[in-house]
PDB file of N, CA, C and O in Angstrom:
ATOM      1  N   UNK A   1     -63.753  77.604-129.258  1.00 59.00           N
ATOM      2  CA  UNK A   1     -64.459  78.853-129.064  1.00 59.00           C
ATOM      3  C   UNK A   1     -64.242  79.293-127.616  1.00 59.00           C
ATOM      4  O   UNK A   1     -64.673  78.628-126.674  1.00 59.00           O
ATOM      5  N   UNK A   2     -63.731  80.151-127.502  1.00 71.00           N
ATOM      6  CA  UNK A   2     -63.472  80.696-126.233  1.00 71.00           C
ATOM      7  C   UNK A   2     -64.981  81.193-125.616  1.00 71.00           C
ATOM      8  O   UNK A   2     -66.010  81.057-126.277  1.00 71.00           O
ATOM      9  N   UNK A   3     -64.959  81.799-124.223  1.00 78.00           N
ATOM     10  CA  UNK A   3     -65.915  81.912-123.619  1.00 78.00           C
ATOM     11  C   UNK A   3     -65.975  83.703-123.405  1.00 78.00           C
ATOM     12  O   UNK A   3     -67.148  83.791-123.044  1.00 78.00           O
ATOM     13  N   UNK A   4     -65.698  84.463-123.405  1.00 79.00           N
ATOM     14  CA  UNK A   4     -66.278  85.978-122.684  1.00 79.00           C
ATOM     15  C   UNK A   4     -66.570  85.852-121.216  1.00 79.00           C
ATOM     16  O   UNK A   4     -67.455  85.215-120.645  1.00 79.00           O
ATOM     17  N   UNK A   5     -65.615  86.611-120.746  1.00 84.00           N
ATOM     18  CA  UNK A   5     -65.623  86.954-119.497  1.00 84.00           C
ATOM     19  C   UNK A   5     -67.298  87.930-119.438  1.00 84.00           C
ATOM     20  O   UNK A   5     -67.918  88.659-120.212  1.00 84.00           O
ATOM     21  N   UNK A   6     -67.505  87.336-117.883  1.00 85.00           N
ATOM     22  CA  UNK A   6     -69.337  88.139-117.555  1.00 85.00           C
ATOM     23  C   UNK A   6     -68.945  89.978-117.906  1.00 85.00           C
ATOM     24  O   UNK A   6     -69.827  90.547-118.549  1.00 85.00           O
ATOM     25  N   UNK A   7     -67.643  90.889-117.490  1.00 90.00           N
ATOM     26  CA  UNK A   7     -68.015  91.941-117.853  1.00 90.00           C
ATOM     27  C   UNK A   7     -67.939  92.523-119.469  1.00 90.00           C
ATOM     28  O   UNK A   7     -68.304  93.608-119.921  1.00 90.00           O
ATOM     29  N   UNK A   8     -67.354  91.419-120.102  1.00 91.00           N
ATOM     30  CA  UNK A   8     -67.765  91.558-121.796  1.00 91.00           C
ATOM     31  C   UNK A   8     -68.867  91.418-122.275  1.00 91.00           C
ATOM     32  O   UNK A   8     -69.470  92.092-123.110  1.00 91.00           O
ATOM     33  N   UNK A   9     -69.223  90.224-121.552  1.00 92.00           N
ATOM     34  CA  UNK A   9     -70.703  89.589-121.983  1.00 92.00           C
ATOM     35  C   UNK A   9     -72.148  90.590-121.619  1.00 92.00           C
ATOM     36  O   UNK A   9     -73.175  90.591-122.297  1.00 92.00           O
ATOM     37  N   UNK A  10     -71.893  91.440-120.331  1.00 93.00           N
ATOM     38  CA  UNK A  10     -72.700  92.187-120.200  1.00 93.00           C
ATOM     39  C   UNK A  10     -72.384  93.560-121.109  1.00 93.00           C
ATOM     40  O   UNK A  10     -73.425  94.174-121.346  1.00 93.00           O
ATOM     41  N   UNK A  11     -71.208  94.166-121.657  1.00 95.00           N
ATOM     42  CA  UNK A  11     -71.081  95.041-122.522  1.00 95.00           C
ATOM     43  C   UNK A  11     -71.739  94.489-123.242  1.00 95.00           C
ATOM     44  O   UNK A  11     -72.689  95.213-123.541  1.00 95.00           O
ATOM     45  N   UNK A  12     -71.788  93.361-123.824  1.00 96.00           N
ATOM     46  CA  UNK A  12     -72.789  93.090-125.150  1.00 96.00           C
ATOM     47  C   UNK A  12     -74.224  92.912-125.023  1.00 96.00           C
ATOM     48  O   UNK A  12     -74.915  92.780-126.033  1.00 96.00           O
ATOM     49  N   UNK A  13     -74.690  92.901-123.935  1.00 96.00           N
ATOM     50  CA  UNK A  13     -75.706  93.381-123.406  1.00 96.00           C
ATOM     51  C   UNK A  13     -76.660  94.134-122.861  1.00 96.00           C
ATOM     52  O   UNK A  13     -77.841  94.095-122.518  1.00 96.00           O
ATOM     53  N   UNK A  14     -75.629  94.908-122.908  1.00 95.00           N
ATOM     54  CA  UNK A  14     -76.790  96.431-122.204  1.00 95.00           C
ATOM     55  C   UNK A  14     -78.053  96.998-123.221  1.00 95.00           C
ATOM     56  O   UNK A  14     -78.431  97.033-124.392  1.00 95.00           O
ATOM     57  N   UNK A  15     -78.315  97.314-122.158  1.00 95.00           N
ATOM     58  CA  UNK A  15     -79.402  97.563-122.639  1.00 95.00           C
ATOM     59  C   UNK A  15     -80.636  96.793-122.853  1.00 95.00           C
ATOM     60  O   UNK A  15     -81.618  97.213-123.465  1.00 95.00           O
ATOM     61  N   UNK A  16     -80.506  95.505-122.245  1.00 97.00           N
ATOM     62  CA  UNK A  16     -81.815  94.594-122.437  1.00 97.00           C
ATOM     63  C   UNK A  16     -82.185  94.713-120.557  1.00 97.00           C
ATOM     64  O   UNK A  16     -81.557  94.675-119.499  1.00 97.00           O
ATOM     65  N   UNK A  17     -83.853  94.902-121.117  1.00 96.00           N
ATOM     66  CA  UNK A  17     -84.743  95.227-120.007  1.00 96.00           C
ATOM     67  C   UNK A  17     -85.294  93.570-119.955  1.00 96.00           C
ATOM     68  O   UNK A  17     -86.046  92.919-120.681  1.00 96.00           O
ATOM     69  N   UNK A  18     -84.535  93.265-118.745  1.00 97.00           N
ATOM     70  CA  UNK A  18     -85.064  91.631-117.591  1.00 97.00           C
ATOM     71  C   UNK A  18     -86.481  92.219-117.161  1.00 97.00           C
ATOM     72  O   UNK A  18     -86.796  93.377-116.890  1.00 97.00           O
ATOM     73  N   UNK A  19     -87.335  90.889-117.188  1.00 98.00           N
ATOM     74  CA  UNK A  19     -86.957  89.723-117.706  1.00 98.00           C
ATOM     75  C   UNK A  19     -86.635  89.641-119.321  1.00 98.00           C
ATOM     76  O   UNK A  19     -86.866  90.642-119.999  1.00 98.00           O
ATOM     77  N   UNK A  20     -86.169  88.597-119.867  1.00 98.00           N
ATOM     78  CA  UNK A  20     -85.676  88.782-121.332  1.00 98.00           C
ATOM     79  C   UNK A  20     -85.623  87.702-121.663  1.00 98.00           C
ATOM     80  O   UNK A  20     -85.027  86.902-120.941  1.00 98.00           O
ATOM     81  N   UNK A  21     -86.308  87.213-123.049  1.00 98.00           N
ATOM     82  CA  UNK A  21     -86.177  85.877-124.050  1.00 98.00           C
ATOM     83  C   UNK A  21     -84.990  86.187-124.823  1.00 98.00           C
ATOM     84  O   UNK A  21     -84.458  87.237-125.182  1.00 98.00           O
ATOM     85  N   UNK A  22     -84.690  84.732-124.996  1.00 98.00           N
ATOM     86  CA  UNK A  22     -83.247  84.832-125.412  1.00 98.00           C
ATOM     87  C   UNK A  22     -83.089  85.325-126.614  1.00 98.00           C
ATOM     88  O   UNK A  22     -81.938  85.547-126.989  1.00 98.00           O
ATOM     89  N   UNK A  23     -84.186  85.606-127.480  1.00 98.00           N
ATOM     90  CA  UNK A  23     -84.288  86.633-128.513  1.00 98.00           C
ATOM     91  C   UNK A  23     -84.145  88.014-128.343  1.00 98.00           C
ATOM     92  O   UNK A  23     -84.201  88.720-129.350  1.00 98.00           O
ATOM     93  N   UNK A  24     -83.974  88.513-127.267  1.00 98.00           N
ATOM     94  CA  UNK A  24     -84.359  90.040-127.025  1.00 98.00           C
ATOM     95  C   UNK A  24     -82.433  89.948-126.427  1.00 98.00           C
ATOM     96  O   UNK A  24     -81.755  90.798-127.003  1.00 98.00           O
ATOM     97  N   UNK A  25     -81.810  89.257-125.644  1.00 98.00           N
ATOM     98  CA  UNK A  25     -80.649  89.003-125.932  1.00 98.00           C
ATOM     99  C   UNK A  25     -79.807  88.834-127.213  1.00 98.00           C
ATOM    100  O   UNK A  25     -78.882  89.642-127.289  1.00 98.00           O
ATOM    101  N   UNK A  26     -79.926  87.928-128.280  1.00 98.00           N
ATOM    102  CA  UNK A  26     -79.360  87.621-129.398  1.00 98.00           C
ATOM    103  C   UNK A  26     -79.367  89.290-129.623  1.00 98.00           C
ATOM    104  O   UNK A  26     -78.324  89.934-129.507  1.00 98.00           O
ATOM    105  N   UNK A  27     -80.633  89.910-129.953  1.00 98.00           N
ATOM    106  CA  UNK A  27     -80.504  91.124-130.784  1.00 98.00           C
ATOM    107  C   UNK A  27     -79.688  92.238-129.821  1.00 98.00           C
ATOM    108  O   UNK A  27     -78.941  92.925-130.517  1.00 98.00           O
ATOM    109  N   UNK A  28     -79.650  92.554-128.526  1.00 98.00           N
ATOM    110  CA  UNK A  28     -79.125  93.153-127.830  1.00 98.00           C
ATOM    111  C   UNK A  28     -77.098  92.861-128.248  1.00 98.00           C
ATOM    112  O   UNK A  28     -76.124  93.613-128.233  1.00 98.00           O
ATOM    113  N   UNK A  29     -77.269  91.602-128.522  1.00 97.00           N
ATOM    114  CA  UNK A  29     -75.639  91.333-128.598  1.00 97.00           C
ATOM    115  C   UNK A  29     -75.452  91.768-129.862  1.00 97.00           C
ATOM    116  O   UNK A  29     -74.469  92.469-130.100  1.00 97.00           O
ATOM    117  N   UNK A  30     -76.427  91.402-130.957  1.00 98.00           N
ATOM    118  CA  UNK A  30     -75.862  92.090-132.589  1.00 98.00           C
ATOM    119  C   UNK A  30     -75.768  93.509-132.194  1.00 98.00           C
ATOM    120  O   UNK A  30     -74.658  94.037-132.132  1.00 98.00           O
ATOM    121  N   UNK A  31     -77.086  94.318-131.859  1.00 98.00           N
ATOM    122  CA  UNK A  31     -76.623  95.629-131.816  1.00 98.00           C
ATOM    123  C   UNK A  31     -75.495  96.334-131.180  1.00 98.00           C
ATOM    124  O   UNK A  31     -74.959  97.372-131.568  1.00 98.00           O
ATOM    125  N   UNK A  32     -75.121  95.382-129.807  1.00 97.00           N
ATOM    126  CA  UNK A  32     -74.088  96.390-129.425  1.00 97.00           C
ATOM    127  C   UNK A  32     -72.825  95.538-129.905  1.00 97.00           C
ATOM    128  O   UNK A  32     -71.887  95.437-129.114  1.00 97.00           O
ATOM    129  N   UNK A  33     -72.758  95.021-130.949  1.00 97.00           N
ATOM    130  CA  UNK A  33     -71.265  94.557-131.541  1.00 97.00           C
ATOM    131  C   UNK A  33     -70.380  93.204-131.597  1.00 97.00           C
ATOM    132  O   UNK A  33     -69.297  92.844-132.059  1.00 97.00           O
ATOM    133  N   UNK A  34     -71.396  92.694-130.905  1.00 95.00           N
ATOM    134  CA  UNK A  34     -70.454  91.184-130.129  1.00 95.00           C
ATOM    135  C   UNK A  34     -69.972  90.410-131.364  1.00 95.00           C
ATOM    136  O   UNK A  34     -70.464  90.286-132.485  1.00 95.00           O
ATOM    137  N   UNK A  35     -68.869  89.936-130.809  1.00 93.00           N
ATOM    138  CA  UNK A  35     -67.962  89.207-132.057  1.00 93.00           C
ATOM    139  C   UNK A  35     -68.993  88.005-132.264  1.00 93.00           C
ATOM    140  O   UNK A  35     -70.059  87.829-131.676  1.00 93.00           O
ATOM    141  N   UNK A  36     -68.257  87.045-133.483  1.00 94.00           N
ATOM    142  CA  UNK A  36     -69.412  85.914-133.732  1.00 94.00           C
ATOM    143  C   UNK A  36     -69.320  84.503-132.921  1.00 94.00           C
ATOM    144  O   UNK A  36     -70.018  83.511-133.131  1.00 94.00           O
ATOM    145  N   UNK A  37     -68.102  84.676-131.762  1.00 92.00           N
ATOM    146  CA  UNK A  37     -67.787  83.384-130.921  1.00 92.00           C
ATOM    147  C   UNK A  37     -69.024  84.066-130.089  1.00 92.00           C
ATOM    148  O   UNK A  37     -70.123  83.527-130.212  1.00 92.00           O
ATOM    149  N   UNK A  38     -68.914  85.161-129.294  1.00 93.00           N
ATOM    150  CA  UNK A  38     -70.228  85.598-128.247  1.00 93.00           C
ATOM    151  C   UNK A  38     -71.213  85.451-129.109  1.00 93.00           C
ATOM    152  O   UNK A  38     -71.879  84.571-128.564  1.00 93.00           O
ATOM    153  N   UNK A  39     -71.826  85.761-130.222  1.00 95.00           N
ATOM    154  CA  UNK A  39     -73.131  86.023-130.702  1.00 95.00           C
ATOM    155  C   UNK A  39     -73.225  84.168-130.784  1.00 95.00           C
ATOM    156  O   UNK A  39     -74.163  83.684-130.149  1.00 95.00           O
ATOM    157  N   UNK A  40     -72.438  83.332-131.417  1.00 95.00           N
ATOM    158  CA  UNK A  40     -72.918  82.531-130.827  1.00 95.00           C
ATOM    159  C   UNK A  40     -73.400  81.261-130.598  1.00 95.00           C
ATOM    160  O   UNK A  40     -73.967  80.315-131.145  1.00 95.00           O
ATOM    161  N   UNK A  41     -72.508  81.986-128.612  1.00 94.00           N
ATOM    162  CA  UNK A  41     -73.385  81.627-127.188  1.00 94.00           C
ATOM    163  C   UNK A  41     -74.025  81.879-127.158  1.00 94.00           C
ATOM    164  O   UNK A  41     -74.855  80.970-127.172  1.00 94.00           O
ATOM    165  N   UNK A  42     -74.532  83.062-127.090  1.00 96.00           N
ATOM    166  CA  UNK A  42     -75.987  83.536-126.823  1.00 96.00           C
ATOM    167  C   UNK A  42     -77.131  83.171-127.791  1.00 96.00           C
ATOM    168  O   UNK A  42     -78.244  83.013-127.289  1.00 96.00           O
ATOM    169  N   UNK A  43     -76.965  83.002-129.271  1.00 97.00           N
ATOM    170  CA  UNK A  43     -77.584  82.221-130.006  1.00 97.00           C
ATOM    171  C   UNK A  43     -78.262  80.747-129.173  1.00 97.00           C
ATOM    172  O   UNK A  43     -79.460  80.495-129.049  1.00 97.00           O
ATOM    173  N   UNK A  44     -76.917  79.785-128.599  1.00 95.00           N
ATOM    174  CA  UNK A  44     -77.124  78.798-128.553  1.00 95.00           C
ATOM    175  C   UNK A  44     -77.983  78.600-126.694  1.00 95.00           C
ATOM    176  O   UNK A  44     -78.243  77.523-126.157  1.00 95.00           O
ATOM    177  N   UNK A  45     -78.194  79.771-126.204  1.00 96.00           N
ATOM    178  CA  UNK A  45     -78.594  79.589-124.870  1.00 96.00           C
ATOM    179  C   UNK A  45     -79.982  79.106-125.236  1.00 96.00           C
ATOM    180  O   UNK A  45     -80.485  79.268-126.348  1.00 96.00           O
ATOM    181  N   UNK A  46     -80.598  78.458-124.142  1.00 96.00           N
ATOM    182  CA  UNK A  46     -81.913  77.632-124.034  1.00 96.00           C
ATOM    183  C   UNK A  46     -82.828  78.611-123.858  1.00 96.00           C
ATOM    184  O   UNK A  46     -82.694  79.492-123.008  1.00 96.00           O
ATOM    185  N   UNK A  47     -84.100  78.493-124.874  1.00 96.00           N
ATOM    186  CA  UNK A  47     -84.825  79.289-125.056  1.00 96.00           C
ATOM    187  C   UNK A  47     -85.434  79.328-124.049  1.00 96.00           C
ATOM    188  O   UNK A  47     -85.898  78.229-123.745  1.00 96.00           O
ATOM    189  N   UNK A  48     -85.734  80.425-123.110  1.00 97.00           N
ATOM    190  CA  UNK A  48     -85.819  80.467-121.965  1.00 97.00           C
ATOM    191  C   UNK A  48     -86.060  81.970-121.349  1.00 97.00           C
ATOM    192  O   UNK A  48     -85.315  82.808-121.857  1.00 97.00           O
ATOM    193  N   UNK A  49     -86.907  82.436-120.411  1.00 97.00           N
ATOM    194  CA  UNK A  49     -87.099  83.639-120.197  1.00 97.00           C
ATOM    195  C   UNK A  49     -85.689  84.065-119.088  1.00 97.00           C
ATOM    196  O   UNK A  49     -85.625  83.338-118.096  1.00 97.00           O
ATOM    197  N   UNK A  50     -85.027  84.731-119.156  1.00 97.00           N
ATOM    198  CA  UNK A  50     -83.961  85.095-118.437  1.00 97.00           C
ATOM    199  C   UNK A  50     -84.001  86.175-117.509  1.00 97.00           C
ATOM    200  O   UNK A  50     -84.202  87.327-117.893  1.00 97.00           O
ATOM    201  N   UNK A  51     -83.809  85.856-116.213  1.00 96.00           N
ATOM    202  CA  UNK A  51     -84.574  86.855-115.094  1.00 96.00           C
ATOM    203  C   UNK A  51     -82.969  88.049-115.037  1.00 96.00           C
ATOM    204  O   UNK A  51     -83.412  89.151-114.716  1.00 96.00           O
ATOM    205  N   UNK A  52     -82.005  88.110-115.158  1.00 95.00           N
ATOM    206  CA  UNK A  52     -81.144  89.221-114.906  1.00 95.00           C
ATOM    207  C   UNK A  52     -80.016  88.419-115.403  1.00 95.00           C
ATOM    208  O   UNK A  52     -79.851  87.213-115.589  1.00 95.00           O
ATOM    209  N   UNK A  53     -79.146  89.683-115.592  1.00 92.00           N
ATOM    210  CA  UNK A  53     -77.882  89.214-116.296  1.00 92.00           C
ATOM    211  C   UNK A  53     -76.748  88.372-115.473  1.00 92.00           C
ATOM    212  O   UNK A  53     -75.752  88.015-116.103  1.00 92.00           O
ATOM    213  N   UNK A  54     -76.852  88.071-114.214  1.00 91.00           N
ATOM    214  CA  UNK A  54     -76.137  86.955-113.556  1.00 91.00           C
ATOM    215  C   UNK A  54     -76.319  85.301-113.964  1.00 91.00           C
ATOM    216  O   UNK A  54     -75.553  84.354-113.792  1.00 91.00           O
ATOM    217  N   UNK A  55     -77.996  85.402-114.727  1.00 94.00           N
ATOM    218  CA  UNK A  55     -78.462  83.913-114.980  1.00 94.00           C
ATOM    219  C   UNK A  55     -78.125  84.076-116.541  1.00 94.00           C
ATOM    220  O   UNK A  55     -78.662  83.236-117.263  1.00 94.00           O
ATOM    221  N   UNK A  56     -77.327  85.018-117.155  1.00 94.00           N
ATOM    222  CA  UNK A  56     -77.248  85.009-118.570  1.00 94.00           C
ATOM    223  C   UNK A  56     -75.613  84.178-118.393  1.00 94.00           C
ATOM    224  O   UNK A  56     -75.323  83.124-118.959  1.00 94.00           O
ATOM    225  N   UNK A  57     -74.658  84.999-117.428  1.00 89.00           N
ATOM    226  CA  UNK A  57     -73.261  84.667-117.293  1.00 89.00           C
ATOM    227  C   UNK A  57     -73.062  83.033-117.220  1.00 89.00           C
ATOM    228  O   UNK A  57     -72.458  82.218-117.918  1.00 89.00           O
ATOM    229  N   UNK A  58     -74.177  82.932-115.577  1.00 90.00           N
ATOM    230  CA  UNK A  58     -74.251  81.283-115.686  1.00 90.00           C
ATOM    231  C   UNK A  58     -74.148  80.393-116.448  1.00 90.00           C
ATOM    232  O   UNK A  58     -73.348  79.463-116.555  1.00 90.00           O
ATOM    233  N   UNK A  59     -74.996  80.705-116.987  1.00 91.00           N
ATOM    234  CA  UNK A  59     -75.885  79.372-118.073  1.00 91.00           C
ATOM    235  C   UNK A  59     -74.750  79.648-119.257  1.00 91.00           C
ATOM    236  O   UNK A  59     -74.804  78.710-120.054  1.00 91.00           O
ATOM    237  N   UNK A  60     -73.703  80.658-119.653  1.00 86.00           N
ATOM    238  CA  UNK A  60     -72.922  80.598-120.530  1.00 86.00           C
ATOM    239  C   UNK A  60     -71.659  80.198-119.886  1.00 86.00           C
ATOM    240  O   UNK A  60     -70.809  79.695-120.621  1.00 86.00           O
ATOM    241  N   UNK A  61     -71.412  80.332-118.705  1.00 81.00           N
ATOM    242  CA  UNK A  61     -70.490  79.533-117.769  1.00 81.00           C
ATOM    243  C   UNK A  61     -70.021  78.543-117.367  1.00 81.00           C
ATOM    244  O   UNK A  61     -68.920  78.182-116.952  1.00 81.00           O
ATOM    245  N   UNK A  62     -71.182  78.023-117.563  1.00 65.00           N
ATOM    246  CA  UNK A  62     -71.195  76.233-117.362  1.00 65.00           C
ATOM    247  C   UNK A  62     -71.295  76.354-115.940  1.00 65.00           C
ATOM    248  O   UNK A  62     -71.344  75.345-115.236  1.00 65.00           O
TER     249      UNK A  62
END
C-alpha cells in the first residue's frame, strides 16, 4: 500500500474544521473521493483528537 504524499492527503481533506476526531477525517476523505489505499490510512489512524493537518501527515508518515 503505498502512502499519499501530504498535498494529496490534504486534498482529501479539506474541509475538516481542527481540532478533528479521526471520524470527522475518515468522512472528510470519503466525501472528497480518496482512493481505498488513503481511506484506509486514515481509517487506521489512532483514535485520537487531531489538532491540524501537519499532525494528520505525520502520524501517516511514520
Amino acid at each position: 500500500m503505498s502512502k499519499p504524499n501530504p498535498i494529496e492527503l490534504q486534498k482529501y481533506l479539506s474541509g475538516v474544521d481542527y481540532p478533528a476526531k479521526r471520524d470527522d477525517l475518515v468522512q472528510a476523505a470519503e466525501k472528497n473521493g480518496a482512493d481505498s489505499d488513503t481511506l484506509d490510512l486514515v481509517r487506521g489512524l489512532p483514535d485520537r483528537t487531531y489538532e491540524g493537518p501537519s499532525g494528520v501527515s505525520k502520524e501517516i508518515g511514520g
